[in-house]
Coordinates of C-alpha atoms and ligand atoms in Angstrom, one line a residue:
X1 CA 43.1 6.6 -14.1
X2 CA 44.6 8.8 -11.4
X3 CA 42.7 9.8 -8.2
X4 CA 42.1 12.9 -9.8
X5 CA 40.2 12.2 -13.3
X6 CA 37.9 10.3 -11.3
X7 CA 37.1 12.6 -8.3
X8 CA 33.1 13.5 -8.9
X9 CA 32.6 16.8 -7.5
X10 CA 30.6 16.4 -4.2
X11 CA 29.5 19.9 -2.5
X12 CA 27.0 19.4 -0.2
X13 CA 26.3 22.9 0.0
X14 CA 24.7 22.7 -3.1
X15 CA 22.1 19.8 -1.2
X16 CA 19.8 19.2 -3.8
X17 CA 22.4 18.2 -6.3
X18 CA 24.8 16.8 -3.7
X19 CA 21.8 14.6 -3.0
X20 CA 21.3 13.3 -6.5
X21 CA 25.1 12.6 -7.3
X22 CA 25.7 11.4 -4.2
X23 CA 22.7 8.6 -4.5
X24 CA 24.7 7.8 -8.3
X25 CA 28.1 7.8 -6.8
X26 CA 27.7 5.6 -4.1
X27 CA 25.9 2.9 -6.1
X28 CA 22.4 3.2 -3.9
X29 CA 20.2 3.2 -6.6
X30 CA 19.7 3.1 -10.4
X31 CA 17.6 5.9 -11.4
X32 CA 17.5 4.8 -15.3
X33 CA 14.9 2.2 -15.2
X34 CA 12.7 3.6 -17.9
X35 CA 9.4 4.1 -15.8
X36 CA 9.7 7.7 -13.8
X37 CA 10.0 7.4 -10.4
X38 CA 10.5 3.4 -10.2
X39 CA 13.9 3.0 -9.3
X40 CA 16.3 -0.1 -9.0
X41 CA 17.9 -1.4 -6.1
X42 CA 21.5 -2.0 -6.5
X43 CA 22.8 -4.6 -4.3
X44 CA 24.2 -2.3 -1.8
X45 CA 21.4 0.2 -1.5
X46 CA 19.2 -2.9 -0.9
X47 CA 21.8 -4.1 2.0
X48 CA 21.6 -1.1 3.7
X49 CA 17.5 -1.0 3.2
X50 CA 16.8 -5.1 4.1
X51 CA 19.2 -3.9 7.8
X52 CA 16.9 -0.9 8.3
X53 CA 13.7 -3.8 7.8
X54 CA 15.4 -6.0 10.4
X55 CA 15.5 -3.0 13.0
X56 CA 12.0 -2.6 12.2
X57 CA 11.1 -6.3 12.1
X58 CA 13.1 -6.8 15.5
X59 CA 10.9 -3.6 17.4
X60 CA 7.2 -5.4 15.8
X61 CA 8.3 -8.7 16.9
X62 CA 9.4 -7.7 20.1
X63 CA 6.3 -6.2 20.7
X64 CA 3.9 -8.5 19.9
X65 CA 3.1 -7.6 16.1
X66 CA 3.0 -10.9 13.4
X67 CA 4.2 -10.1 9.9
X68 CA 1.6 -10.7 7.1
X69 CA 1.8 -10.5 3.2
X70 CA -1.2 -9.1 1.3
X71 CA -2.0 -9.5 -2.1
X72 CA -0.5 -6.4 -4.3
X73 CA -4.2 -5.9 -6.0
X74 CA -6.9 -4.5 -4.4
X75 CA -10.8 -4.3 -5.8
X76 CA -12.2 -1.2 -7.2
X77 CA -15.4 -2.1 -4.6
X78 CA -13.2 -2.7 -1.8
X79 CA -10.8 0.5 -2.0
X80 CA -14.5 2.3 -2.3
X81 CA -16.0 1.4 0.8
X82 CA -14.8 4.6 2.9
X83 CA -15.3 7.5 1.2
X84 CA -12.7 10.1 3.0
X85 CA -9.8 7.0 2.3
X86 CA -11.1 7.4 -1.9
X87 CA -11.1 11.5 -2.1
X88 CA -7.3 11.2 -0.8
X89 CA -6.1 8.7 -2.5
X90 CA -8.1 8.7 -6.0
X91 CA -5.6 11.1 -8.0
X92 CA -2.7 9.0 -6.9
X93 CA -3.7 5.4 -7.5
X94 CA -2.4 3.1 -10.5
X95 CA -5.4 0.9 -12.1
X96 CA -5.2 -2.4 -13.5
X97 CA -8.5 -2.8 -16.3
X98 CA -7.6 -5.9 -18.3
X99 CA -6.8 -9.5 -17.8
X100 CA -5.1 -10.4 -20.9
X101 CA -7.5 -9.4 -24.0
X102 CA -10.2 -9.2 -21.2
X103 CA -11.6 -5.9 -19.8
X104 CA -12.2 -6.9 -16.1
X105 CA -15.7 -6.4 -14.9
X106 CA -14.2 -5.1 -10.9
X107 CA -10.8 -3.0 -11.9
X108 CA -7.8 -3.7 -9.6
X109 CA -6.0 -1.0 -8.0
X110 CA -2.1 -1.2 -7.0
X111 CA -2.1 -0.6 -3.3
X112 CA -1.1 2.8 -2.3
X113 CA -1.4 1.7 1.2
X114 CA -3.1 -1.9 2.3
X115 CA -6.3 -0.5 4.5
X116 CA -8.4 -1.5 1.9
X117 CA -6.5 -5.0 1.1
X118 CA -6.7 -6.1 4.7
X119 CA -9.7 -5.0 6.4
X120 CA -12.4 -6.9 4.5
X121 CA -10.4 -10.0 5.6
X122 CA -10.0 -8.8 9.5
X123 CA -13.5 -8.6 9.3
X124 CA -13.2 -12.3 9.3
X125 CA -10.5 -12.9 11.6
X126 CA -11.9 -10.8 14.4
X127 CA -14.6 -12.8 16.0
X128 CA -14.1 -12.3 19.7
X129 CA -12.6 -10.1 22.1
X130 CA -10.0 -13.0 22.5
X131 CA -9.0 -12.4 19.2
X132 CA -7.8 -8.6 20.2
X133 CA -5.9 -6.9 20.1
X134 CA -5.0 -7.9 16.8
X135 CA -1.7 -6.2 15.8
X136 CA -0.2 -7.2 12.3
X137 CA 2.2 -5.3 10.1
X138 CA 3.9 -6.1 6.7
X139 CA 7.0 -4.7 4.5
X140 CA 5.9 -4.4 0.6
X141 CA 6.2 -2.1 -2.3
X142 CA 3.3 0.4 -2.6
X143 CA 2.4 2.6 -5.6
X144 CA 1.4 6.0 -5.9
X145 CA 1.4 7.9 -9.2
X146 CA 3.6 11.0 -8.3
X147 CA 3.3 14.1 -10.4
X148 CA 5.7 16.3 -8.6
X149 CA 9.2 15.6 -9.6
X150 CA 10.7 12.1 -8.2
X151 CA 13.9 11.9 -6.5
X152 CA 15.6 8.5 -5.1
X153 CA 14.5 7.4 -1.4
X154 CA 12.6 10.5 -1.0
X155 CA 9.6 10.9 -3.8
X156 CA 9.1 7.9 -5.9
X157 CA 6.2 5.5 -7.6
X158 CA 7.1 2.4 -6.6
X159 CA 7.8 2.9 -2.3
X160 CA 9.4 -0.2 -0.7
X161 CA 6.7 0.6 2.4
X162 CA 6.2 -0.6 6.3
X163 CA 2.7 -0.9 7.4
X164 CA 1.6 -1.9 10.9
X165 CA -2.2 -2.3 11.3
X166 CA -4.0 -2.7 14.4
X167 CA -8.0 -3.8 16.1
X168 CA -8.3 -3.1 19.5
X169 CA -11.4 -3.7 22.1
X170 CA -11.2 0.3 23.0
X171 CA -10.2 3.5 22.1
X172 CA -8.3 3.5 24.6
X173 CA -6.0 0.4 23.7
X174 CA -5.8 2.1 20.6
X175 CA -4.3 5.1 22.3
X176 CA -1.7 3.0 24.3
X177 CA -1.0 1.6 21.0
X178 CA -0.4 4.9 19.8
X179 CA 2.1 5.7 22.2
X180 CA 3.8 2.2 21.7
X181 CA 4.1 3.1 18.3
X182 CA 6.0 6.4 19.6
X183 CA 8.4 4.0 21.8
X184 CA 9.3 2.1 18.7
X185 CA 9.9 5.4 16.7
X186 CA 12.4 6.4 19.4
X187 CA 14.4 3.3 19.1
X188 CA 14.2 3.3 15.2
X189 CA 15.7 6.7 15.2
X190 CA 18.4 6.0 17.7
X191 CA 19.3 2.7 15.5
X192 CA 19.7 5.0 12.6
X193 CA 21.2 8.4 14.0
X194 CA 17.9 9.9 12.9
X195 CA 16.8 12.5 15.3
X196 CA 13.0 13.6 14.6
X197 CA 9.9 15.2 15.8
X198 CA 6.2 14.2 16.6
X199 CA 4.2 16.4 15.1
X200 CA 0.3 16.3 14.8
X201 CA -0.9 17.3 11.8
X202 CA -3.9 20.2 11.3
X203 CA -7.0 18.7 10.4
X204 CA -6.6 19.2 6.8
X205 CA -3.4 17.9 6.7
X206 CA -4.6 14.4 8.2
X207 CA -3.9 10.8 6.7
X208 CA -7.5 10.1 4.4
X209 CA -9.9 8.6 6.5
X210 CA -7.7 9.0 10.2
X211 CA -8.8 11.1 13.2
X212 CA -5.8 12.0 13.7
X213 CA -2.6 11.7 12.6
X214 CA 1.1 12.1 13.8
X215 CA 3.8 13.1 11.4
X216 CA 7.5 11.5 12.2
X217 CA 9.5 14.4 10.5
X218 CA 12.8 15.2 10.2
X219 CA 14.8 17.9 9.4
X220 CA 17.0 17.8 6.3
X221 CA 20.4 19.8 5.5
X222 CA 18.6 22.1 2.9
X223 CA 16.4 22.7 5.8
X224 CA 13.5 21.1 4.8
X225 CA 11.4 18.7 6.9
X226 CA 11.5 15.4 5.8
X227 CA 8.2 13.1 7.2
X228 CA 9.5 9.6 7.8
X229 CA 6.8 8.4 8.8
X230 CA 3.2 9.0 10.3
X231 CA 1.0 6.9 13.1
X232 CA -2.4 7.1 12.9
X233 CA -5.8 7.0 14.4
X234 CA -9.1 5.6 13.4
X235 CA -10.8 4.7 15.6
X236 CA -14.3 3.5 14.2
X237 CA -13.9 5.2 10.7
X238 CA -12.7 1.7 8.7
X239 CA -14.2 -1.1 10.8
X240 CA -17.5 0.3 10.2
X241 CA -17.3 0.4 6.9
X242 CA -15.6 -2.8 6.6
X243 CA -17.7 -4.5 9.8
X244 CA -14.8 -5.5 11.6
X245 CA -16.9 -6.4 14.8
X246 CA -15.5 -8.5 17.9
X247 CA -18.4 -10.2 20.9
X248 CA -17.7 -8.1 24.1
X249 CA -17.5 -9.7 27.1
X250 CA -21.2 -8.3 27.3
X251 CA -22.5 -10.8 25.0
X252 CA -22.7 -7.5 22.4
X253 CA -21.4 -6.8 18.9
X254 CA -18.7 -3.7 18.8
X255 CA -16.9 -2.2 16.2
X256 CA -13.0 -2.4 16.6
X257 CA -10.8 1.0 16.9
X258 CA -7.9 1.1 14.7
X259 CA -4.5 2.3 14.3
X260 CA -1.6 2.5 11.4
X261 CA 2.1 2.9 11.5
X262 CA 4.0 3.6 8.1
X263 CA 7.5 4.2 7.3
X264 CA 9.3 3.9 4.1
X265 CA 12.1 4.2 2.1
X266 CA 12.6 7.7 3.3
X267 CA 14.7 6.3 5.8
X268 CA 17.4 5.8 3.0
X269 CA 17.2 9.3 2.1
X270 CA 17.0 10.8 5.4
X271 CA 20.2 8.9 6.3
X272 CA 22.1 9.7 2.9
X273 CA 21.2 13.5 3.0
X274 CA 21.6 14.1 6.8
X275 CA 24.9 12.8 7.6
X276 CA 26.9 12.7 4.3
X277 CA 29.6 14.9 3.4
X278 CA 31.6 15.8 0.3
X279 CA 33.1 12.7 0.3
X280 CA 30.3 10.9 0.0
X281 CA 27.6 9.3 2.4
X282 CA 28.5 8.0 6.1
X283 CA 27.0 4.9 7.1
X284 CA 25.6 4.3 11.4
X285 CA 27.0 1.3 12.1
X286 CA 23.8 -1.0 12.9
X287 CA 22.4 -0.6 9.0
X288 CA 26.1 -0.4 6.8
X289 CA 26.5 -3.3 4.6
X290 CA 30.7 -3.6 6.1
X291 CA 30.9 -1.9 9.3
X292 CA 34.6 -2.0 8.3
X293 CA 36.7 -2.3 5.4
X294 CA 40.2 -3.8 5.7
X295 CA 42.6 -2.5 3.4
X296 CA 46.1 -4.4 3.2
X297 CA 49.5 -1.6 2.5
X298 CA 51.0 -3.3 0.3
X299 CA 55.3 -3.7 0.3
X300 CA 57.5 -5.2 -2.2
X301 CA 58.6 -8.8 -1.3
X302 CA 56.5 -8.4 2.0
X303 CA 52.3 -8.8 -0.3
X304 CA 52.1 -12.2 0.3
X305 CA 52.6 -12.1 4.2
X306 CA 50.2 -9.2 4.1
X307 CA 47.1 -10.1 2.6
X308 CA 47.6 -13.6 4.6
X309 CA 47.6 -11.6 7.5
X310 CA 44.1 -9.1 6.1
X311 CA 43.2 -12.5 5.7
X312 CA 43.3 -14.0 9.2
X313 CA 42.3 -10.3 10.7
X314 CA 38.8 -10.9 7.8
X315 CA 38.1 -14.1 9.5
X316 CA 39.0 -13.5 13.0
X317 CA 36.3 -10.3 12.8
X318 CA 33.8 -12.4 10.8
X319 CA 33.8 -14.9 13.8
X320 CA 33.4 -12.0 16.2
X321 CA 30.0 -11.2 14.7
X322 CA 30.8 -7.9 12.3
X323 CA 30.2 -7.2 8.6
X324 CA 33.9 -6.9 7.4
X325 CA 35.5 -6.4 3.7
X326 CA 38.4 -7.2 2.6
X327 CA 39.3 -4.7 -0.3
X328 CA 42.4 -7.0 -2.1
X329 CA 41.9 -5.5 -5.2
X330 CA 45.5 -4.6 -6.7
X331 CA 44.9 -1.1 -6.6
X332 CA 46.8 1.6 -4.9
X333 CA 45.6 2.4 -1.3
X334 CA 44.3 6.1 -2.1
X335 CA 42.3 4.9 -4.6
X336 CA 40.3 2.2 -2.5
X337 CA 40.0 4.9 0.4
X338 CA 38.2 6.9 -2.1
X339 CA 36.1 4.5 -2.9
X340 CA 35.2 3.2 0.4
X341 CA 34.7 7.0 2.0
X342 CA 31.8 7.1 -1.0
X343 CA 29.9 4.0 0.2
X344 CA 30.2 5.6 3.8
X345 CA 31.6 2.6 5.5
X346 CA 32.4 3.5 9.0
X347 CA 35.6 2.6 9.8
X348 CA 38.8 1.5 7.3
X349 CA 41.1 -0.4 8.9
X350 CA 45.0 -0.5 7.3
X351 CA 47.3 -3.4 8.2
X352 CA 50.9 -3.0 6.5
X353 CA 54.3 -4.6 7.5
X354 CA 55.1 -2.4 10.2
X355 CA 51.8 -2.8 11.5
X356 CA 52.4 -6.4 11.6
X357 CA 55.9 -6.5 13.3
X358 CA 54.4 -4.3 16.0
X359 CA 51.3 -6.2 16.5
X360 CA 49.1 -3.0 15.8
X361 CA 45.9 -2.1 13.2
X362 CA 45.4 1.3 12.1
X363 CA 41.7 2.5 12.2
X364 CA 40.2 5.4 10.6
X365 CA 36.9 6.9 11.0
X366 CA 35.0 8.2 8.1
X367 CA 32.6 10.5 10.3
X368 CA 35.7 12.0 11.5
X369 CA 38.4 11.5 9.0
X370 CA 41.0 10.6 12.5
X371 CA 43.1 7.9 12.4
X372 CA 44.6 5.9 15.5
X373 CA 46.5 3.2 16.0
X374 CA 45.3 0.2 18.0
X375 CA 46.9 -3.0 19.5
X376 CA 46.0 -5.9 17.8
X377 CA 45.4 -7.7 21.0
X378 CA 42.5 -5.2 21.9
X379 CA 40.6 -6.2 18.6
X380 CA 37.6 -6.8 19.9
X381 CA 37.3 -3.5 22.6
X382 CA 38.5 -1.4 20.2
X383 CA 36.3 -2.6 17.1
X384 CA 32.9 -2.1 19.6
X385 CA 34.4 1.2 21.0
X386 CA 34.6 2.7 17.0
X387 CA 31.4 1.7 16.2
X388 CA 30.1 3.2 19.2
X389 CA 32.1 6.5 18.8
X390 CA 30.6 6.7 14.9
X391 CA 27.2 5.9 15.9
X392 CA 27.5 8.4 18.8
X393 CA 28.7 11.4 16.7
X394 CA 26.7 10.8 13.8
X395 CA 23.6 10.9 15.7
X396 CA 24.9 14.1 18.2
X397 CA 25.7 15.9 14.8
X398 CA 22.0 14.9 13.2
X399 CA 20.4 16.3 16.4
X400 CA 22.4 19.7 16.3
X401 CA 21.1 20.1 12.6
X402 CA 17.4 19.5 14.2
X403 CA 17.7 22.0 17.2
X404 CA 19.5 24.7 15.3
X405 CA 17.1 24.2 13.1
X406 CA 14.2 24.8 15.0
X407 CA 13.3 28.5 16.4
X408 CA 11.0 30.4 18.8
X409 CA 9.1 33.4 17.3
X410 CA 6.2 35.6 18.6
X411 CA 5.3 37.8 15.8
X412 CA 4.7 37.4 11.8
X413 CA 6.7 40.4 11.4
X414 CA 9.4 38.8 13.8
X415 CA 8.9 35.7 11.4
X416 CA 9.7 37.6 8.1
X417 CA 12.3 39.1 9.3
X418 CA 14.3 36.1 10.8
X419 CA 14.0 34.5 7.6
X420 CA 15.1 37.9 5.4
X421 CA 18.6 37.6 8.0
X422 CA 19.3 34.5 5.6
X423 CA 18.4 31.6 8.5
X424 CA 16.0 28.9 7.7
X425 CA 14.1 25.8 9.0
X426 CA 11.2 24.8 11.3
X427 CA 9.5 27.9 13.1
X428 CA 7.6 27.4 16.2
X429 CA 5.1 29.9 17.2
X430 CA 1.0 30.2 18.8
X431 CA -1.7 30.0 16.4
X432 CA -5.2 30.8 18.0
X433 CA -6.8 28.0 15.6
X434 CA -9.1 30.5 12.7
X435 CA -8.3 29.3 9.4
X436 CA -8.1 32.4 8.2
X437 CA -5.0 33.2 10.8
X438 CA -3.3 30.0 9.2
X439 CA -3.6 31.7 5.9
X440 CA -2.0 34.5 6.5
X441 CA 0.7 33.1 8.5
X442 CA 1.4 30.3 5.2
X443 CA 1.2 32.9 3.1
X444 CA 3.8 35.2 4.9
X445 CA 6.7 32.9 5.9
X446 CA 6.2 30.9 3.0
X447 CA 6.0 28.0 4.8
X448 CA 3.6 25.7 5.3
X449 CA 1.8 24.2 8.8
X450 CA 3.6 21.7 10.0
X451 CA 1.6 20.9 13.0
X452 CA 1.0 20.8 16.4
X453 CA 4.8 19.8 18.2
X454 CA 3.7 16.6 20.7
X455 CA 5.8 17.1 24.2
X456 CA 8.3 13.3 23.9
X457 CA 7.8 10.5 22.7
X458 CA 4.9 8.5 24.0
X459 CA 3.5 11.1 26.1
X460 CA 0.9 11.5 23.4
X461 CA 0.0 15.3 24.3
X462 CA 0.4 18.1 22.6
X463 CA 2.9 21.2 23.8
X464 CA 0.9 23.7 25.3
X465 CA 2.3 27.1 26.2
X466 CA 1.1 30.8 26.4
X467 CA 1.3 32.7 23.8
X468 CA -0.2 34.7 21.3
X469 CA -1.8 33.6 17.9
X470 CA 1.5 35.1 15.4
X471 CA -1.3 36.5 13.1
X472 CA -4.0 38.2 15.3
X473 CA -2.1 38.4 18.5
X474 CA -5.2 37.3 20.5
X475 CA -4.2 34.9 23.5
X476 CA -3.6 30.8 23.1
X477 CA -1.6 27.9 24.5
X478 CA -1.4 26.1 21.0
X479 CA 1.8 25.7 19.8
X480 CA 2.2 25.3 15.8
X481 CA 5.3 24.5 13.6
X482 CA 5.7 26.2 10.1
X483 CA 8.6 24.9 7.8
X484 CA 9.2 23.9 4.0
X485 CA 8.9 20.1 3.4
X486 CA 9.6 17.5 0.6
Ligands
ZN1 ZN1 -5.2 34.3 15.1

């Protein structure tokens, strides 16, 4: 097959598409498992998705979180006992009825988040305030039953799902936990070029059963947001229901306030739709399955000397601690860059006969598309130096998308008419708070509220500025986003 018959057209100015073909192409995910919605992992899409887990894992464990694994099935009584938690979740849940022949007498829900699972039993591992605060988090597969159309990463039934849960003595512990939360975020993002904002959602946008919640979202190429990911508060709302209770130092009973962190799969997506190209997707270095590919240039008479050298370059770079490939397939050149530009890996490295007589590697970045040559001698600098440069400008590029994305506008006349001039994204403007106001400002951007734009990470606090409500004009310091989302 020539280089042509196989090219799959990529235009990722046609996103949504793009998205989907790219997911195929690349081999991320196998979307023809025959329940809607629950996808397959291919081996590389589960690579990349187990190295964004170990980021994750690394930023609990470093902060003083202990990984626990709850049982999939939770009781119909349990999942009842706080009422907002059933209204938002009830439409979305999968049920399990029968054991065997054998109509159960409680039904068992798949989790659609683990609440429910684990706070019955941290009502028995909280005794004291010695046992607080109590900080766990686990990385499972959640169900929800979708009915808006599914799409890999981004909107699916089956979510491969992280879930930190945390009791603390105070509501203020809970608070600092909140903006720990934040920290972690910010060195998430950084790990994965994802650049993002902290967004507090409007009351009637808020996670079922929270008092608050903050949105992790993103901004995609199609210029929709993206949430990754949300933080939570509750303070009293589960461990009463649940009587997670701890002795105070005061000889007295008190309930425990609470706090969740989630982030998903999304991360995938996010990371496949922002920084992919028409070639394919572009892997940040921390999370790609081979950080580089080594791809021999054949000569007549000279292939055996060649691939023994790939060879010793593989293990010499194995031993140096990076994920390396070597791509001896006996297939023309062209055709492996092809196939190594779709899977995104960061940097292809050539080593031919001249390359070996003058003791120099050729590297070539797939962010980029440069090449250079390097001395084979300054391995090591130069392999760290790429992987910087890669992670660097895929990030820089990410965060461009975000702040072009983003704009200032007083009016909802303004509003209209900025996005009649053909721009789009997140629009930031003052809302005095009536519902009513919202309304009309949903209804004429068609866009919906975002939230309320928090000032950097871990502050906690809302932007405040003065302004005036885009609907009603009257005066106000609160600041709201509007966008389209997935
Ligand atoms: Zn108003």
């Amino acid at each position: 097959m020539s280089d042509d018959e196989r090219k799959i057209v990529l235009d990722k100015s046609e996103f949504s598409d793009w998205y989907n073909n790219v997911v195929e192409v690349a081999g991320l995910s196998e979307k023809r498992y025959p329940v809607k919605g629950m996808n397959v992992w291919t081996p590389y899409g589960w690579k990349i998705m187990q190295f964004i887990d170990s980021i994750i894992r690394r930023e609990c464990d470093a902060t003083g979180h202990e990984e626990v694994n709850f049982p999939l099935l939770i009781p119909k009584t349990e999942f009842q006992k706080e009422k907002d938690h059933i209204k938002g979740f009830d439409a979305e849940v999968y049920w399990v009825t029968h054991g065997g022949l054998n109509e159960l007498d409680v039904p068992l829900l798949l989790r659609p988040t683990s609440e429910t699972a684990m706070y019955p039993i941290f009502s028995l591992w909280v005794r004291s305030h010695n046992d607080l605060p109590l900080k766990t988090y686990q990385i499972v597969n959640t169900f929800r039953y979708e009915t808006k159309m599914t799409r890999s990463f981004i909107r699916v039934r089956e979510i491969h799902f992280f879930e930190a849960h945390t009791c603390h003595d105070s509501f203020e512990d809970a608070e600092r936990q909140i903006r720990e939360d934040c920290a972690i975020m910010g060195r998430v993002g950084k790990d994965l070029c994802l650049p993002y904002l902290l967004i507090k959602r409007p009351e009637w946008d808020k996670f079922a059963g929270a008092v608050y919640t903050i949105g992790v979202d993103t901004l995609m190429p199609s210029m929709k947001t993206l949430q990754l990911g949300s933080i939570h508060q509750y303070r009293e709302n589960f461990s009463r229901p649940y009587d997670i209770k701890y002795e105070g130092q005061d000889a007295q009973f008190h309930y425990c306030h609470q706090t969740t962190y989630g982030m998903s799969e999304r991360l995938v997506g996010a990371i496949v739709g922002i920084h992919g190209d028409d070639k394919g997707v572009i892997l940040p270095p921390n999370i790609a399955p081979f950080q580089f590919v080594i791809i021999p240039i054949l000569a007549k008479d000279r292939t055996e000397m060649v691939l023994e050298e790939a060879k010793k370059l593989l293990n010499e770079m194995r031993e140096m601690g990076y994920r390396v490939k070597l791509d001896d397939r006996d297939q023309r050149p062209g055709s492996k860059h092809y196939d190594w530009e779709i899977k995104g890996v960061p940097i292809r490295i050539e080593i031919g006969p001249r390359d070996i007589e003058k003791g120099t590697l050729v590297f070539a970045r797939r962010d980029l598309s440069t090449k250079s040559f390097i001395k084979r001698s300054d391995l090591k600098v130069e392999a760290d130096r790429a992987l910087n440069q890669v992670q660097d400008e895929l990030l820089r590029r990410a965060q461009e998308i975000v702040e072009k994305g983003v704009r200032d506008v007083d009016s909802l006349d303004d509003g209209i008419k900025l996005l009649g001039s053909g721009w789009d994204g997140i629009i930031r403007t003052h809302w005095c708070g009536e519902m009513d106001c919202a309304g009309e400002m949903e209804k004429g951007l068609d866009r919906t509220f975002l939230g309320f734009p928090m000032n950097d990470a871990g502050s906690g606090e809302e932007e405040k500025s003065p302004g005036n409500c885009m609907f009603c004009g009257r005066p106000t310091e609160t600041v709201v986003m509007l966008s389209k989302s997935y």
